[in-house]
Every structure is written in C-alpha cells, then in structure tokens.
PDB file of N, CA and C and ligand atoms in Angstrom:
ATOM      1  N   UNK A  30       6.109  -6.935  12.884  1.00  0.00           N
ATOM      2  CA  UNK A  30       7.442  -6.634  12.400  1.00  0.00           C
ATOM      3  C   UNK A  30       8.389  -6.748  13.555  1.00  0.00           C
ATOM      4  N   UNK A  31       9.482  -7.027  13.084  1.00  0.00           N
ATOM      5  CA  UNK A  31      10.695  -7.417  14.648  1.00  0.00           C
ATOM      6  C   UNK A  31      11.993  -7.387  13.654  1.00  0.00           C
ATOM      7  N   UNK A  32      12.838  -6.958  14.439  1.00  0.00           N
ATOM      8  CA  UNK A  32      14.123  -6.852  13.945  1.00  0.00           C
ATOM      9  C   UNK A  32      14.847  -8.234  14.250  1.00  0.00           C
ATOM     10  N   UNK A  33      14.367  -9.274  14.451  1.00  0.00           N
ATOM     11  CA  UNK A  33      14.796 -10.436  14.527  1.00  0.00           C
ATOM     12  C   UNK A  33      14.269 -11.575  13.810  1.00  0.00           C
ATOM     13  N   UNK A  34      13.396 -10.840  12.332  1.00  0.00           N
ATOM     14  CA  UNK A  34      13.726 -11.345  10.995  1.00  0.00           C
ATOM     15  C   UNK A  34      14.093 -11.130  10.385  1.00  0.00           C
ATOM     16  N   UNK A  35      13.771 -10.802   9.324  1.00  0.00           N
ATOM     17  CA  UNK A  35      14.146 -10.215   7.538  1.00  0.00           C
ATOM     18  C   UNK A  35      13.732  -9.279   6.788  1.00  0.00           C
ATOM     19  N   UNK A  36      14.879  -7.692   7.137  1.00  0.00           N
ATOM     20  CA  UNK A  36      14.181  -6.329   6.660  1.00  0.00           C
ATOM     21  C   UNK A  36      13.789  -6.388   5.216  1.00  0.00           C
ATOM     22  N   UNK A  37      14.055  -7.258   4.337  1.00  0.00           N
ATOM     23  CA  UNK A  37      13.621  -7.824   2.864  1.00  0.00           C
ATOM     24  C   UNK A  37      12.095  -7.732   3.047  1.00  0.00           C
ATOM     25  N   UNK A  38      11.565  -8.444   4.219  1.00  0.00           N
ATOM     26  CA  UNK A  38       9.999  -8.096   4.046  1.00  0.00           C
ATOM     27  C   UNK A  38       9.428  -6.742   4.478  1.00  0.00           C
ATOM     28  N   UNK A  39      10.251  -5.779   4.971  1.00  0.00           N
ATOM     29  CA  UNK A  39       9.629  -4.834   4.851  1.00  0.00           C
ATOM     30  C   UNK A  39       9.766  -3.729   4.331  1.00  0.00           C
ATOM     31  N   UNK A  40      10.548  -3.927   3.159  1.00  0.00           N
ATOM     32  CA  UNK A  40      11.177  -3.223   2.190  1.00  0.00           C
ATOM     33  C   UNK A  40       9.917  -2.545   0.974  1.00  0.00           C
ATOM     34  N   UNK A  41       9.565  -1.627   0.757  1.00  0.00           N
ATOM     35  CA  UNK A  41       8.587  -1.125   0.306  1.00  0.00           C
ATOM     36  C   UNK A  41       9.686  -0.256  -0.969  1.00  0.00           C
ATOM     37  N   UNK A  42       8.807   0.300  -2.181  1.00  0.00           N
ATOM     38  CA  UNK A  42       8.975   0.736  -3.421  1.00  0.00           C
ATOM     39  C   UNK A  42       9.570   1.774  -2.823  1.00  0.00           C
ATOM     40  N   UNK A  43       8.930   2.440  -1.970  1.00  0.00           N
ATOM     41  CA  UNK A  43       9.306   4.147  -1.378  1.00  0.00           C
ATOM     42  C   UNK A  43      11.010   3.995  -0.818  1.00  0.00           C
ATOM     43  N   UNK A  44      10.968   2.896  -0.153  1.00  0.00           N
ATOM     44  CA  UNK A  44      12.746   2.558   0.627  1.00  0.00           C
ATOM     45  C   UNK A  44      13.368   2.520  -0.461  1.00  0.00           C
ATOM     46  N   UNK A  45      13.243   1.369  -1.300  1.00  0.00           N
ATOM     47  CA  UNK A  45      14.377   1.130  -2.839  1.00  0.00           C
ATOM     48  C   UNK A  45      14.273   2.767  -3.068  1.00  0.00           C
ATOM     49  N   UNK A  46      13.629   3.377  -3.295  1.00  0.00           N
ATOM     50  CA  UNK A  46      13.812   4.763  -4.603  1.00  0.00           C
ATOM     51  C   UNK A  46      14.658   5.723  -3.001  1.00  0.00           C
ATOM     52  N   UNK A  47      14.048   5.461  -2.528  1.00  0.00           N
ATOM     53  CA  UNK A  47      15.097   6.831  -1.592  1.00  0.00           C
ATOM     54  C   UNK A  47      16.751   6.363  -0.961  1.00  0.00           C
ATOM     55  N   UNK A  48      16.789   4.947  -1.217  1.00  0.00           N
ATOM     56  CA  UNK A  48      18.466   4.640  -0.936  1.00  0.00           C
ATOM     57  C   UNK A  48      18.879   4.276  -2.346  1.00  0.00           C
ATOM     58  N   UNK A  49      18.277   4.226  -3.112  1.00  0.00           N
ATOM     59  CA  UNK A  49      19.145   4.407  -5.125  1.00  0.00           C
ATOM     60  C   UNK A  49      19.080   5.890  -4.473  1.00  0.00           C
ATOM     61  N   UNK A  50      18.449   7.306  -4.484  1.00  0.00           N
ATOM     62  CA  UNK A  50      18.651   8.574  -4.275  1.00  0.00           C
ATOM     63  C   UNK A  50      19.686   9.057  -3.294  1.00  0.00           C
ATOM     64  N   UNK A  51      20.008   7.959  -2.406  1.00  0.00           N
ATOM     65  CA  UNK A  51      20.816   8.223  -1.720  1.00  0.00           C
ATOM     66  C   UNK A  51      22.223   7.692  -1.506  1.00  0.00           C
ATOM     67  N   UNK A  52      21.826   7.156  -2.892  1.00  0.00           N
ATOM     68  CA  UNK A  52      23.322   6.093  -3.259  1.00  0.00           C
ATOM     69  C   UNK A  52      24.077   5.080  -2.427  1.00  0.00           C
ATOM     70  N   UNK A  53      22.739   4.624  -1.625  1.00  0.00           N
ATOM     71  CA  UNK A  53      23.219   3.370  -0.612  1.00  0.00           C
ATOM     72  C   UNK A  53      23.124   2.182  -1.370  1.00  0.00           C
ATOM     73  N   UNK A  54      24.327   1.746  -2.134  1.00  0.00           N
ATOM     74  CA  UNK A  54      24.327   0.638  -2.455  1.00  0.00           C
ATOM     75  C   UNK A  54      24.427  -0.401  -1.635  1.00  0.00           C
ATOM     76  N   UNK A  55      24.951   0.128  -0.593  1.00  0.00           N
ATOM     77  CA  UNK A  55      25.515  -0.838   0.451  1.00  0.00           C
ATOM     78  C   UNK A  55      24.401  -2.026   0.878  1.00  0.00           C
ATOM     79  N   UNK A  56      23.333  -1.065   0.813  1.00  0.00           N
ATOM     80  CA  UNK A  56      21.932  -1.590   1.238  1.00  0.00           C
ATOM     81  C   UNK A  56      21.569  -2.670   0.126  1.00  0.00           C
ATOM     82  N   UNK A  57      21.447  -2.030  -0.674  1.00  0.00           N
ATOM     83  CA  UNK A  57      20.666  -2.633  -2.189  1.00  0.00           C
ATOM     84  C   UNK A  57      21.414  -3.744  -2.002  1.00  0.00           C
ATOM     85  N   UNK A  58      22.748  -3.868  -2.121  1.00  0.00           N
ATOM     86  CA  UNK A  58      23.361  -4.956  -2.943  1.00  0.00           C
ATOM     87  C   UNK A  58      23.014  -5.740  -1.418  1.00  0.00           C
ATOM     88  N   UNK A  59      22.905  -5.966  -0.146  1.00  0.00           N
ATOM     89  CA  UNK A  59      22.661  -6.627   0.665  1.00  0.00           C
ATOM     90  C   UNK A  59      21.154  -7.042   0.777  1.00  0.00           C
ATOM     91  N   UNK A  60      20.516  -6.329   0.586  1.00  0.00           N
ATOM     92  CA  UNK A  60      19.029  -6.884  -0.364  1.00  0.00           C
ATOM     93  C   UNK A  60      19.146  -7.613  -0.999  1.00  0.00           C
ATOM     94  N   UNK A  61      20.049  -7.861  -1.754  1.00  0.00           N
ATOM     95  CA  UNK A  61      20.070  -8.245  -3.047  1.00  0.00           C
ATOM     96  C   UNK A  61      20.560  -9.955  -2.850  1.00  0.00           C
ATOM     97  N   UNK A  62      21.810  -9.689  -2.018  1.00  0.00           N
ATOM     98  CA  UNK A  62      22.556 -10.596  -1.591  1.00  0.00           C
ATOM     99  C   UNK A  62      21.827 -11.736  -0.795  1.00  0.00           C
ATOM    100  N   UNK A  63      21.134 -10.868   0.071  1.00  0.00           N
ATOM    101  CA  UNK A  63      20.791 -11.849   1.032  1.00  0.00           C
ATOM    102  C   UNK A  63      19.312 -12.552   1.294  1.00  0.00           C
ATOM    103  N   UNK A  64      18.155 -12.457   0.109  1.00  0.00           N
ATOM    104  CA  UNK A  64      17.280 -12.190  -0.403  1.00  0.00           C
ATOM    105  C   UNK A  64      16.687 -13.428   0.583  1.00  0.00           C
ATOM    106  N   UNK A  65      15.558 -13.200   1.311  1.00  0.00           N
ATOM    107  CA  UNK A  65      14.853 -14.697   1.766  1.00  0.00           C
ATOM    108  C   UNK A  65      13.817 -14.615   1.242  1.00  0.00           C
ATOM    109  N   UNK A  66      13.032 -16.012   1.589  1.00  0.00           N
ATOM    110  CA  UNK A  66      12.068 -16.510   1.484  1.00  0.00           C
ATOM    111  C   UNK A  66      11.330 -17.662   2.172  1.00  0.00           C
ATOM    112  N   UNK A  67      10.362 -17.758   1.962  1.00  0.00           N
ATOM    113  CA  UNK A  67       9.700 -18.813   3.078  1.00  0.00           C
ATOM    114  C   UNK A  67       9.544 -20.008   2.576  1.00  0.00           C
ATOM    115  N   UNK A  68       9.931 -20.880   3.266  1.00  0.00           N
ATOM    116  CA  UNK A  68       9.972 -22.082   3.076  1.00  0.00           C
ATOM    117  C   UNK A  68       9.040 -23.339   3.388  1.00  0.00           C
ATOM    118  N   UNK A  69       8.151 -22.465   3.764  1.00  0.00           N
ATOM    119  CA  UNK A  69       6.992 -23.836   4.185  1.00  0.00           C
ATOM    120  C   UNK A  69       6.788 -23.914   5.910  1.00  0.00           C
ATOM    121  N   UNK A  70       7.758 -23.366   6.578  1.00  0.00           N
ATOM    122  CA  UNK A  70       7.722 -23.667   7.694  1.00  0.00           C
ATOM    123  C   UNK A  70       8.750 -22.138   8.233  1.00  0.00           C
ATOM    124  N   UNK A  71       9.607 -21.738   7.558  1.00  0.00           N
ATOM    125  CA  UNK A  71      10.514 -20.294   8.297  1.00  0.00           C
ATOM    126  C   UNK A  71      11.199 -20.448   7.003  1.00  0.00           C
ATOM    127  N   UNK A  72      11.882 -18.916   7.317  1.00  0.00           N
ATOM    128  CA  UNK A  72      12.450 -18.225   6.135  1.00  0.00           C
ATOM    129  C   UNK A  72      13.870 -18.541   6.025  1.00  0.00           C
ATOM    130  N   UNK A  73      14.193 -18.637   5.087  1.00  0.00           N
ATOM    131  CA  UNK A  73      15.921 -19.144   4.424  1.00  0.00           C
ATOM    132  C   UNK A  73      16.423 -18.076   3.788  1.00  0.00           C
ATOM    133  N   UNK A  74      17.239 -17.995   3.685  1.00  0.00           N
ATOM    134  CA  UNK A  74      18.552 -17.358   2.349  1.00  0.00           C
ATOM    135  C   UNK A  74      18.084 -17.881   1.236  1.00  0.00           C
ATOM    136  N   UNK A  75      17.497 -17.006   0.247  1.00  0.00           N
ATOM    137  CA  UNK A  75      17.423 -17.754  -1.059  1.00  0.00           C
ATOM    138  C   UNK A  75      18.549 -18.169  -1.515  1.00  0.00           C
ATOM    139  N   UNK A  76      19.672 -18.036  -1.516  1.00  0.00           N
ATOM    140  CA  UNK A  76      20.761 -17.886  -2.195  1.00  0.00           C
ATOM    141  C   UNK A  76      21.700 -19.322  -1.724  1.00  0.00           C
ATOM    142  N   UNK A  77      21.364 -19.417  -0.445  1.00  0.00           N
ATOM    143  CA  UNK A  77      22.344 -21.199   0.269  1.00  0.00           C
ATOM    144  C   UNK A  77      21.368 -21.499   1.260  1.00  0.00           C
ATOM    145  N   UNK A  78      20.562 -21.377   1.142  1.00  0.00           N
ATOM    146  CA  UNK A  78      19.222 -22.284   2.621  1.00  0.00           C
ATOM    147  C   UNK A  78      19.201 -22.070   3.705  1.00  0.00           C
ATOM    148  N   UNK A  79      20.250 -20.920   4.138  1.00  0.00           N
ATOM    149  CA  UNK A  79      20.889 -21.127   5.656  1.00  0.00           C
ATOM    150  C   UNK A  79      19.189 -19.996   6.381  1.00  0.00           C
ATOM    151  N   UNK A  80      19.208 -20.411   7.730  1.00  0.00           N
ATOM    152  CA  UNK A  80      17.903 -19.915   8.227  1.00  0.00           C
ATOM    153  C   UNK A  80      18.299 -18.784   8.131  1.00  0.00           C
ATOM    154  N   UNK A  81      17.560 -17.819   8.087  1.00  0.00           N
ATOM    155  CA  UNK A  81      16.930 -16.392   8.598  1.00  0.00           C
ATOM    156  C   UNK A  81      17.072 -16.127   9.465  1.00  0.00           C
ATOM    157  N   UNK A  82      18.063 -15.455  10.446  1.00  0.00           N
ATOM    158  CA  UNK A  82      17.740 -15.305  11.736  1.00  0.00           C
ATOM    159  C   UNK A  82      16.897 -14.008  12.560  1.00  0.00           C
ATOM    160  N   UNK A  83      17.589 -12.669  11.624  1.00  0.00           N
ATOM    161  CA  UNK A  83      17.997 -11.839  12.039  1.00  0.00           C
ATOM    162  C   UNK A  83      17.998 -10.613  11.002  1.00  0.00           C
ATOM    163  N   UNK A  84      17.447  -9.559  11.253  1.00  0.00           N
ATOM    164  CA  UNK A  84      17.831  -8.106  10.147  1.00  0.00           C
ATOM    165  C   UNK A  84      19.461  -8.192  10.033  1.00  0.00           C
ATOM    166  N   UNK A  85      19.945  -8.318   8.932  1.00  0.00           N
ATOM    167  CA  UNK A  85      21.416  -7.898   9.106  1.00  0.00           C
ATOM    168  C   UNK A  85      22.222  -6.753   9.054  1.00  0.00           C
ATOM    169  N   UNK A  86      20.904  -5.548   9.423  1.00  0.00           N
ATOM    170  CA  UNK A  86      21.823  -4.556  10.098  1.00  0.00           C
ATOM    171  C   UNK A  86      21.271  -4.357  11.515  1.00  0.00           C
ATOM    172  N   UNK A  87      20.426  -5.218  12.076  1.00  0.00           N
ATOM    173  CA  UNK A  87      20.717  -5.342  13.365  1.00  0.00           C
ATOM    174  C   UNK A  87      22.029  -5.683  13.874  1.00  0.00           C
ATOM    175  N   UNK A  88      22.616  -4.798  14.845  1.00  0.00           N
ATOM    176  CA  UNK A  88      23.972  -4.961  15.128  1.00  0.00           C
ATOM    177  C   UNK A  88      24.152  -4.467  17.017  1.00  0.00           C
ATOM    178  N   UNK A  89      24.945  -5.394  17.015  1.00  0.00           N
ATOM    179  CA  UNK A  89      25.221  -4.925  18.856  1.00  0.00           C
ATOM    180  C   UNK A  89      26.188  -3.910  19.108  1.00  0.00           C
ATOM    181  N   UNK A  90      25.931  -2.970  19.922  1.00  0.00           N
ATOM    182  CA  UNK A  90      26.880  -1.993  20.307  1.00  0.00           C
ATOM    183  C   UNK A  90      26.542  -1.904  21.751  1.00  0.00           C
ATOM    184  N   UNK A  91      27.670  -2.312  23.010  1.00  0.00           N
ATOM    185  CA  UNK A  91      27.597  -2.882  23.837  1.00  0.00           C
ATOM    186  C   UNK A  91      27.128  -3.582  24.181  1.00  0.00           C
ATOM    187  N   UNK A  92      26.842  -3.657  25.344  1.00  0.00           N
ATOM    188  CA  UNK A  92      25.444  -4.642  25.468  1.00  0.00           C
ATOM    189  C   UNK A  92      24.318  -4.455  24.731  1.00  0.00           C
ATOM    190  N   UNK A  93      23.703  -3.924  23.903  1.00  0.00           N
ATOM    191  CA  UNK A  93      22.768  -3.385  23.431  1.00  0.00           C
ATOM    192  C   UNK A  93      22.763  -3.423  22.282  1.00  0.00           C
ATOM    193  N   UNK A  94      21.106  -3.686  21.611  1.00  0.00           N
ATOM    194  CA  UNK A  94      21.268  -3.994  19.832  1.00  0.00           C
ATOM    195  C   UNK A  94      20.846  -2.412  19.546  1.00  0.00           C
ATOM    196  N   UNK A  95      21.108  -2.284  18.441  1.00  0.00           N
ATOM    197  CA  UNK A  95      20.909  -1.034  17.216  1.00  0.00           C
ATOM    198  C   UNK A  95      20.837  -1.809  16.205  1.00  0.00           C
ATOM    199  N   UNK A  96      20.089  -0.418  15.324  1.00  0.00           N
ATOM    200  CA  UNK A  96      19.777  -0.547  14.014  1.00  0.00           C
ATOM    201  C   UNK A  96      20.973   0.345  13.043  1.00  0.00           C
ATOM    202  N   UNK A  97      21.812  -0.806  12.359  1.00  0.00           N
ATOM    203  CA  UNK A  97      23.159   0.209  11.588  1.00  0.00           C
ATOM    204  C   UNK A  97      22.990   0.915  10.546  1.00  0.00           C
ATOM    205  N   UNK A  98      21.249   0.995   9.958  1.00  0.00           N
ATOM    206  CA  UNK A  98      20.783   1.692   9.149  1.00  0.00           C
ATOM    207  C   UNK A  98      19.966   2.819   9.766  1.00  0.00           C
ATOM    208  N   UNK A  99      19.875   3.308  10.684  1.00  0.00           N
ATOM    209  CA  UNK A  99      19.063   3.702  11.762  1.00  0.00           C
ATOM    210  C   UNK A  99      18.041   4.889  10.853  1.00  0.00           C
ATOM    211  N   UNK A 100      19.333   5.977  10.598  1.00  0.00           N
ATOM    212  CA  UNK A 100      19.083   7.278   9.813  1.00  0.00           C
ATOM    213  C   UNK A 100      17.756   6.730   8.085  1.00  0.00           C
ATOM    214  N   UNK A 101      17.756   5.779   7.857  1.00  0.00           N
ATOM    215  CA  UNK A 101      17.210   5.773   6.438  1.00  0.00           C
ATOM    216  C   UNK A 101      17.185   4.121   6.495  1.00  0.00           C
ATOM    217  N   UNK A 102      16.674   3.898   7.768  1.00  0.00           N
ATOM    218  CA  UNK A 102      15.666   2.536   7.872  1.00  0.00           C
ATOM    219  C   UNK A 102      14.169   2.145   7.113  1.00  0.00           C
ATOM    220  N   UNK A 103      14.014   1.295   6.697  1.00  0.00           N
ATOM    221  CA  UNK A 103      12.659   1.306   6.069  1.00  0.00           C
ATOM    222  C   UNK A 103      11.372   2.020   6.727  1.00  0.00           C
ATOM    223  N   UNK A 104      10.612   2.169   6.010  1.00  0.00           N
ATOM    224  CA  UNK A 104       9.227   2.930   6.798  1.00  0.00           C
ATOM    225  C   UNK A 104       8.601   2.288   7.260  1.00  0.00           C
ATOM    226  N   UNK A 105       8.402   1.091   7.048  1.00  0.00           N
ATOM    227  CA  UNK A 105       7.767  -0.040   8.195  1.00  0.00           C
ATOM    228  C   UNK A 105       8.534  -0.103   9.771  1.00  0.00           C
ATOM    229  N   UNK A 106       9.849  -0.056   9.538  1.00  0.00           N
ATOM    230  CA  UNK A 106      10.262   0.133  10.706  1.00  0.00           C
ATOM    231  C   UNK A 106      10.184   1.568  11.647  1.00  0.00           C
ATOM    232  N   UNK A 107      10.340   2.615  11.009  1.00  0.00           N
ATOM    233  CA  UNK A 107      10.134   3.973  10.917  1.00  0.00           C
ATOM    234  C   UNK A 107       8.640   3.845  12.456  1.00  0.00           C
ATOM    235  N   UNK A 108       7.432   3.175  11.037  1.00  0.00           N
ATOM    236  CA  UNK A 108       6.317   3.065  12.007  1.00  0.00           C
ATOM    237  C   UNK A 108       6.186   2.226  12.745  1.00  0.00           C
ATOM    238  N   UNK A 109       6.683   1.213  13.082  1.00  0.00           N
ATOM    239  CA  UNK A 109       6.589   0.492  14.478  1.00  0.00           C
ATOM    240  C   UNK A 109       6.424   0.806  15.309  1.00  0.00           C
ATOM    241  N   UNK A 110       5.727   0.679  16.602  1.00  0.00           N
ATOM    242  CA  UNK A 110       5.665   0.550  17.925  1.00  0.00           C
ATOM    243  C   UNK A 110       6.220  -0.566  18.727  1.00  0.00           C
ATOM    244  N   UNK A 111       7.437  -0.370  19.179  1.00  0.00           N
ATOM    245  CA  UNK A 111       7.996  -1.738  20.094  1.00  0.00           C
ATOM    246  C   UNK A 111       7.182  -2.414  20.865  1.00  0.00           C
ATOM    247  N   UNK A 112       7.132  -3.325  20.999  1.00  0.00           N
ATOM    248  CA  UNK A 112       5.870  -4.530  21.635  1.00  0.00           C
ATOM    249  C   UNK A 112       4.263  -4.508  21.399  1.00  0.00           C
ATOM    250  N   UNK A 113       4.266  -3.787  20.291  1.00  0.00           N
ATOM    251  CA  UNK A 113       3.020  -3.477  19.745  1.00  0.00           C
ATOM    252  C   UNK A 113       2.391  -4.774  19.111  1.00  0.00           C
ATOM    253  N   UNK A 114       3.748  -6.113  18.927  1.00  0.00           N
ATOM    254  CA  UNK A 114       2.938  -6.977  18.336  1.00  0.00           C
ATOM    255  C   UNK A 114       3.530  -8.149  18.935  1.00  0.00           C
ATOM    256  N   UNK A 115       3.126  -9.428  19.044  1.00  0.00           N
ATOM    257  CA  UNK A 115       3.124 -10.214  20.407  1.00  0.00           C
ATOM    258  C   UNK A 115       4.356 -11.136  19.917  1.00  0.00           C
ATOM    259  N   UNK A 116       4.904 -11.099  18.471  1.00  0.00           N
ATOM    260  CA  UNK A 116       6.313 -11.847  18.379  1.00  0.00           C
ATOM    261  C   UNK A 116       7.500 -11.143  18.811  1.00  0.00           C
ATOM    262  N   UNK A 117       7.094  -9.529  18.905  1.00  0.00           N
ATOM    263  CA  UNK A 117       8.527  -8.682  19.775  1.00  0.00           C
ATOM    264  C   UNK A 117       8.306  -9.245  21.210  1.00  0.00           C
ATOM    265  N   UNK A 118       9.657  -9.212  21.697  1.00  0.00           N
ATOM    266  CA  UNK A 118      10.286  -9.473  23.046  1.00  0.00           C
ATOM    267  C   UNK A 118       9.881  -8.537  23.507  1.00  0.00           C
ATOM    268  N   UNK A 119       9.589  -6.893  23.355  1.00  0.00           N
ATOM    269  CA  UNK A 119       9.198  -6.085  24.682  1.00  0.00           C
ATOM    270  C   UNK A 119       7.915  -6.265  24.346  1.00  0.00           C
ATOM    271  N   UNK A 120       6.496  -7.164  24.258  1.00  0.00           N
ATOM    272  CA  UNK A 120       5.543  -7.428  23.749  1.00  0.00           C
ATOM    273  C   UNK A 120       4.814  -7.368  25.599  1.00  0.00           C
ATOM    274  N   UNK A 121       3.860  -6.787  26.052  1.00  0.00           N
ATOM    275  CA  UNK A 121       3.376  -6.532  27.122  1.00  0.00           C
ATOM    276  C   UNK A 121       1.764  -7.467  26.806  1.00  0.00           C
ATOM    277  N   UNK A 122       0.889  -8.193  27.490  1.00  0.00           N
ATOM    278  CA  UNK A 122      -0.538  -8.406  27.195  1.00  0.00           C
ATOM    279  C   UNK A 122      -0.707  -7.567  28.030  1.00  0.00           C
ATOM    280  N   UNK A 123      -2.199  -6.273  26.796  1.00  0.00           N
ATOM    281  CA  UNK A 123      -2.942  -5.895  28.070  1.00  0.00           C
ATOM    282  C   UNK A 123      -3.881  -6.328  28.761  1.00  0.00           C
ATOM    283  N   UNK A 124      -3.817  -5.277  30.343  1.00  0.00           N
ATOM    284  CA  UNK A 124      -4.373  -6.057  30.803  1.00  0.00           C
ATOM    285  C   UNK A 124      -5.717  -5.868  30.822  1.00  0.00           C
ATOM    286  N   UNK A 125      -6.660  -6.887  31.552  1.00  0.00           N
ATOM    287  CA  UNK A 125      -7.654  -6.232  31.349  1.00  0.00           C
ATOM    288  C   UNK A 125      -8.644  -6.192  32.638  1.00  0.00           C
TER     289      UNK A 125
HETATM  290  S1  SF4 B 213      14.888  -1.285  12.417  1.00  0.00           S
HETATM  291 FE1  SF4 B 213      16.864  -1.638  11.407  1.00  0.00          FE
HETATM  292  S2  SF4 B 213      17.629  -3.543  12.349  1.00  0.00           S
HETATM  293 FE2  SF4 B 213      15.414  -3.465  12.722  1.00  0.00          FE
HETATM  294  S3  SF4 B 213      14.473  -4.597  11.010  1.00  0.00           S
HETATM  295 FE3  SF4 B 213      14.506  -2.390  10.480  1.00  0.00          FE
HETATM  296  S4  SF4 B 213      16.406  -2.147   9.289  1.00  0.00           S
HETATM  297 FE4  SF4 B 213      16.577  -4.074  10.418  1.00  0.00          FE
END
C-alpha cells in the first residue's frame, strides 16, 4: 500500500459504513468520482483514462505530504507500516 496510488483500492465495507455514519460525503462522492481501474499495464480514471497517480487526498503542506483525510483514513492505511513494503519510498532492505 503507498499513498502514491489509489485509496479506491483500499477502501474496505468497514470505511464506506463509517464515513456514510459520519456524513463524509465529501469522500464518497470522490470515490465515486474518481473511481480507477487497471488497465493491463497501470491504473486509470475510469471515468476519462487519465493515469492514476496519486491518493487524492494526499496533499502537501509545506514541504511535506499529509494525508487530508488523516482523522478517518481507511483501515488499510490506519495499518500500514511506512517502508514496510518495497514500492514505498521510505522502503529500507534488510540487512542481513
Ligand atoms: S493515508 Fe491518506 S493520503 Fe495515504 S492513501 Fe490513505 S487516504 Fe490516501
């Protein structure tokens, strides 16, 4: 998981029911909106083809990225470990 794809894939039943409970449409309808899928080779916009780049509430605040959903981010993200998996940038090999 990396915040420099598409929180659509890690959107679980438990996230939808607790931001409808929490009346984040904001979310939903950007789910909704911005829906990808894979294309054979990387993920697109279902909606106009344009690539995938990026979570789109990954957001920069100074120099520095954040998450603009931070408080009631999905639970996949929730459980992450940063560089725990070798497509994140703080991704360390151990050593051995
Ligand atoms: S932590 Fe936030 S910015 Fe990163 S993928 Fe999850 S929702 Fe998107």
């Amino acid at each position: 998981m990396c915040c420099q794809t598409h929180f659509t894939f890690y959107v679980k039943d438990g996230d939808l029911a607790r931001w409808r409970k929490e009346g984040r449409t904001d979310i939903l309808e950007r789910l909704e909106r911005d829906e990808a899928v894979w294309a054979g080779d990387r993920f697109v916009h279902r909606r106009n083809g344009h690539l995938v780049r990026s979570c789109p509430f990954l957001v920069r605040e100074g120099g520095r990225f954040a998450c603009a959903i931070y408080d009631t981010r999905p639970r996949t993200c929730r459980d992450y470990r940063p560089g725990s998996n070798e497509l994140c940038p703080l991704h360390r090999p151990a050593r051995g």
